[in-house]
Amino acid sequence: MGKIEWAMWANEQALAAGLILLTGGIVGVAGQFRGWEFASYAIAAGFFVCMLEYPRSKRAKGTSVERTGQYCFTVCVKAFGPVTRNYYVRAFLHAALCVPGGFMLATVLGCVCLGIASLIYLAAAVRGEHWEPILPRKDTRKPVAESIKSPPQNPPPRPPPEIRRKQAKDVEGAAYDNPIAVTDE
Amino acid sequence: MCGEEGGEEPLHGASRTERTPVSAAAPAPCLPAEPRLWRELGAAKVEVGAPEGTMAVSVRSWLANEAGKHFVLMLWLAANTWLFLDTYLLYSTGQQYHYLYQMLGLGLCISRASASVLNLNCSLVLLPMCRSLLTFIRGSHTMSTRRMRRLLDKSKSFHVTCGVAICIFSAVHVSAHLMNVVNFSASFSEDFPDLNLARYKGEDPKLIIFTTIPGLSGVLLVLILLLMFISSSHCIRVCNYEIFWYTHNLFIIFYIILMVHMVGGALKYQTNTEAHPPGCLRSSQSLQEADDLDQKQRCKEDAHFQPHYPQTWLWVSGPLCLYCVERLFRYIRSSHPVTIVTVIRHPCDVVELRMLKKNFRARPGQYILLNCPGVSSFENHPFTLTACPTENKETFGIHLRIVGDWTEHFAHLLLPQPRAALEILPVVHQRRYPTLYVDGPFGSPSEEVFNYDVSLCIAGGIGVTPFACVLDALIERWKSFRLQRLYFVWVCRELQSFYWFAELLCALHEKLWKENRPDYLNVKLYVTQKDCQQSMSELRYRPLAARLQVGRPRWKLLFDEIGKCNKDKRVGVFCCGPKRISRTLHRLCNSVRSSGATFEFNKESFS
């Protein structure tokens, strides 16, 4: 199966699961069905999963496409360091989060989807993948040397007149060492 | 529900695993010595009038390009709407559903209406994926007109539309049925016990769902549908096509479960509405309950209920059988390995492959799917043919660009490796090529180049492959086609890329000049690398060097020029390149025709 990046699929699945959990929770609370407490939990859990999964990871090979407006989410998720970087943590977190959703009809679908996402994350973690933030590239330029900013005050050094006469006739013989160094600092 | 192998649309040599966009530098045009026809396109002459940015849509051009697609879309929408409303009204006003409607309410009508829409879409979604059938329709000119063939180009979009409709209506159907389950439980009917799905009043809805066939199969269907839908997002298709392909192949399980979904008969209709008109007085009721004696009559017999005969298989089995037959046909056709005749290495990571296969017939513009078990058993990658078999030569060829792991591994197997071993005597090795299976050929929009009087072919980088095949066919028999004039624009990032087909272009150019048709082929080459100073110095490539420009092409000027030279004609525009270029060209084709020709846009689609 080559070099499939399971994490990308897991990310899409988890984001969709978060949205479904959120929707199911809203329906459950709005209809005041039996067990609506689980629905209110599902709203919170769904929201949290969406926030966590919104920033896409940087691909190991190839171009990574960001989701619109994901930069602030990237910064937040990156702040947690190794906890969010590691996919084992995400796998177990999603597995734990999905369990209470299974007790109410409206949130069952979100629960199963999140469970599947958790399994795919486990597969990604086993293959050694981890989450990398997509950060805007900072082009570091070389600091401009001082000598460039101001134009030269003096003309370039000219060779003495004997050498100048020689240059006209014999270029090789007129080679000389310049006494003043003409280099870029 | 697309049953395609890993690679459905032609990438013309680029593998699906990675993609390097052809980026363009800022134009720095120079004016080499060119034939008079093209001199006006130089940057020195600026068009007076509308600048490049504003392109108002012209009704006639828009109709020529978009009318067919939108008509089909309207038809499809109308069919769906009519089905939905018809079923809704049947269940809300039909006499045989009166008691069921009383128990379940609105949920009944919405769930059944969305179910009939789902039936329609589940059957339609398979049809655009019968590739060989569509190729056959495209090839038989008696069966199809050019307008219909242009509609066939949009088959994948239609498939996606039906798929999205399936997802949306599944959501509606599931919500309505959840309401039904709750109502089955809450309004458990003592009067008509046959009608109930619940075993007792107030039964837990979750229990009803998981212990009945429709409920359980419904849950499984939704799960599979979600898996398929989520993994077919653009991002996953571009980055990890295999995931999309393998999850999409779950469609067969989806259809099998779909056909048993209705078994069990949760919803029943009344069979004896004449003997027992709904709302009549039952023997258990007394006269005091009736308001008006005349209106309510006595029931002659008790209501009898019968579950519906499952209907889904009537809708779905036809397209499913057709699709399975098509897959079987393709499997049998591709079961013989091809013989690799030559492997040629070209600059810029391109490898040309020439092959031989018995009874292989192809038209210019078509593409094939390659499967190399030595690289990967299950992956199939599409490549456009760059040379078709003819009476004179039986081999067919592809040009593949090495981008991504499959093409890298494949090229590694094909090309001789530089040997570090010291060999005193050169040993002749029988070159052992890997076994290769070819599936196809399949049709593509570029086949239409020959069916216009004037065609404009615009290629970006390796996207030149379908047009290379067209040029190859023109060399042999340019007189036999309807095509009278071909404009060929090729934009590449590096100069070395033009060497892929430099011989072919020069040969065709020379042949046409010799046969006194210099205006048949108009070549324009653009190299977009910023600091490209050198030109093609070889003497035999002089025609190309003379038609080479540095910088991006100015599309509006090009279109105006072509329009002026071909007034009141239909020009077929064929684009095979990055999305940016094809979007600009599409807009240009739809915009104001100040110059006289109508441009019909045809695009090769990538995945």
Coordinates of N, CA and C in Angstrom, one line a residue, chain A residues 1-6 8-10 12-13 16-17 20 33-34 56 59 61-63 65 102-106 108-109 112-113 116 120, chain B residues 17-19 178 181-182 202-206 209-210 219 222-223 226-227 230-231 233 235-236 238-240 242-243 246-247 379 404-405:
Chain A
M1 N 0.8 -1.2 0.0 CA 0.0 0.0 0.0 C 0.8 1.3 0.0
G2 N 2.1 1.1 -0.2 CA 2.9 2.3 -0.4 C 3.0 3.2 0.9
K3 N 3.1 4.5 0.6 CA 3.3 5.4 1.7 C 2.0 6.2 1.9
I4 N 1.0 5.5 2.4 CA -0.3 6.2 2.7 C -0.2 6.9 4.0
E5 N -0.7 8.1 4.0 CA -0.7 8.9 5.3 C -2.1 8.7 5.9
W6 N -2.1 7.8 6.9 CA -3.4 7.5 7.5 C -3.9 8.7 8.3
M8 N -4.1 11.7 7.6 CA -4.9 12.7 6.9 C -6.4 12.2 6.9
W9 N -6.5 10.9 6.6 CA -7.9 10.3 6.6 C -8.5 10.4 8.0
A10 N -7.7 10.0 9.0 CA -8.2 10.1 10.3 C -8.7 11.5 10.7
E12 N -9.8 13.8 8.7 CA -11.1 14.1 8.0 C -12.2 13.4 8.7
Q13 N -12.0 12.2 9.0 CA -13.0 11.4 9.7 C -13.4 12.0 11.0
A16 N -15.4 15.2 10.7 CA -16.8 14.9 10.4 C -17.5 14.3 11.6
A17 N -16.8 13.4 12.3 CA -17.5 12.8 13.5 C -17.8 13.9 14.5
I20 N -20.9 15.6 13.4 CA -22.1 14.8 13.5 C -22.5 14.7 15.0
F33 N -35.2 14.8 24.4 CA -35.5 13.4 24.5 C -35.0 12.8 25.8
R34 N -35.3 11.5 25.9 CA -34.8 10.8 27.1 C -33.3 10.7 27.1
R56 N -5.0 21.1 9.9 CA -4.4 20.0 9.2 C -3.0 19.9 9.6
R59 N 2.1 17.6 5.7 CA 2.4 16.3 5.1 C 3.9 16.0 5.2
K61 N 5.5 14.3 2.9 CA 6.1 14.5 1.6 C 5.1 15.1 0.7
G62 N 5.4 16.2 0.1 CA 4.4 16.8 -0.8 C 3.9 18.1 -0.2
T63 N 3.0 18.7 -1.0 CA 2.5 20.0 -0.5 C 1.3 19.8 0.4
V65 N -2.1 21.3 2.1 CA -3.1 22.4 1.8 C -3.8 22.7 3.2
G102 N -22.7 6.8 23.0 CA -23.5 5.7 22.6 C -24.7 5.4 23.4
F103 N -25.0 6.2 24.4 CA -26.1 5.9 25.2 C -27.4 6.6 24.8
M104 N -27.2 7.5 23.8 CA -28.4 8.2 23.3 C -28.6 8.0 21.8
L105 N -29.8 7.9 21.4 CA -30.0 7.6 20.0 C -29.5 8.6 19.0
A106 N -29.7 9.9 19.4 CA -29.3 11.0 18.5 C -27.8 11.1 18.3
V108 N -25.6 8.4 18.6 CA -25.0 7.1 18.3 C -24.1 7.2 17.1
L109 N -24.6 7.9 16.1 CA -23.8 7.9 14.8 C -22.5 8.6 15.0
V112 N -20.0 6.3 16.8 CA -19.4 5.3 16.0 C -18.4 5.9 15.0
C113 N -18.7 7.1 14.4 CA -17.7 7.7 13.6 C -16.4 8.1 14.3
I116 N -14.4 5.1 14.8 CA -13.6 4.7 13.6 C -12.4 5.6 13.4
I120 N -8.3 4.7 13.1 CA -7.4 5.1 12.1 C -6.2 5.9 12.7
Chain B
T17 N 0.1 10.4 -6.9 CA 0.5 10.6 -5.5 C 1.1 11.9 -5.2
E18 N 1.7 12.5 -6.2 CA 2.2 13.9 -6.0 C 1.9 14.7 -7.2
R19 N 1.9 16.0 -7.0 CA 1.6 16.9 -8.1 C 2.4 18.1 -8.0
L178 N -36.1 8.2 12.4 CA -36.0 8.3 13.8 C -37.2 8.8 14.5
V181 N -39.7 6.0 14.5 CA -39.4 5.0 15.5 C -40.0 5.5 16.9
V182 N -39.7 6.7 17.2 CA -40.2 7.3 18.4 C -41.7 7.3 18.5
G202 N -44.3 2.3 24.6 CA -43.1 2.9 25.3 C -41.9 2.1 25.2
E203 N -41.8 1.2 24.2 CA -40.6 0.4 24.0 C -39.4 1.4 23.6
D204 N -38.2 1.1 24.2 CA -37.1 1.9 23.9 C -36.8 2.0 22.4
P205 N -36.8 3.2 21.8 CA -36.6 3.2 20.3 C -35.3 2.6 19.9
K206 N -34.2 2.7 20.7 CA -33.0 2.0 20.3 C -33.1 0.5 20.1
I209 N -34.7 -0.2 16.9 CA -33.8 0.0 15.7 C -32.9 -1.2 15.6
F210 N -32.3 -1.7 16.7 CA -31.3 -2.7 16.6 C -31.8 -4.1 16.5
V219 N -28.6 1.3 9.9 CA -27.4 1.7 10.6 C -26.2 1.4 9.8
V222 N -25.8 3.6 6.8 CA -25.4 5.0 7.1 C -23.9 5.0 7.4
L223 N -23.4 4.0 8.1 CA -22.0 3.9 8.4 C -21.1 3.8 7.1
L226 N -21.2 7.1 5.2 CA -20.3 8.1 5.8 C -18.9 7.8 5.5
L227 N -18.4 6.6 5.6 CA -17.0 6.2 5.3 C -16.7 6.6 3.9
I230 N -16.7 10.6 3.4 CA -15.7 11.3 4.0 C -14.3 11.1 3.3
S231 N -14.1 9.9 2.9 CA -12.8 9.6 2.2 C -12.8 10.0 0.8
S233 N -13.3 13.2 -0.1 CA -13.0 14.6 -0.2 C -11.8 14.9 -1.1
C235 N -9.2 16.5 -0.8 CA -7.8 16.4 -0.2 C -7.3 15.0 -0.2
I236 N -8.2 14.1 0.2 CA -7.8 12.7 0.3 C -7.6 12.1 -1.1
V238 N -6.5 13.6 -3.7 CA -5.2 14.1 -4.2 C -4.0 13.5 -3.5
C239 N -4.1 13.3 -2.2 CA -2.9 12.9 -1.4 C -2.8 11.4 -1.4
N240 N -3.9 10.7 -1.0 CA -3.9 9.3 -0.8 C -5.0 8.6 -1.6
E242 N -5.4 5.8 -2.8 CA -5.8 4.4 -2.5 C -6.8 4.3 -1.4
I243 N -6.8 5.2 -0.4 CA -7.8 5.2 0.6 C -9.2 5.5 0.0
Y246 N -10.2 2.3 -2.1 CA -10.6 1.1 -1.3 C -11.9 1.3 -0.5
T247 N -12.1 2.5 0.0 CA -13.4 2.7 0.7 C -14.5 2.9 -0.3
E379 N -2.7 -1.2 -7.7 CA -2.8 0.2 -8.2 C -2.9 0.3 -9.7
G404 N 6.3 11.0 -8.0 CA 5.6 10.1 -7.1 C 6.2 8.7 -7.1
D405 N 5.8 7.9 -6.1 CA 6.5 6.7 -5.9 C 6.2 5.6 -6.9

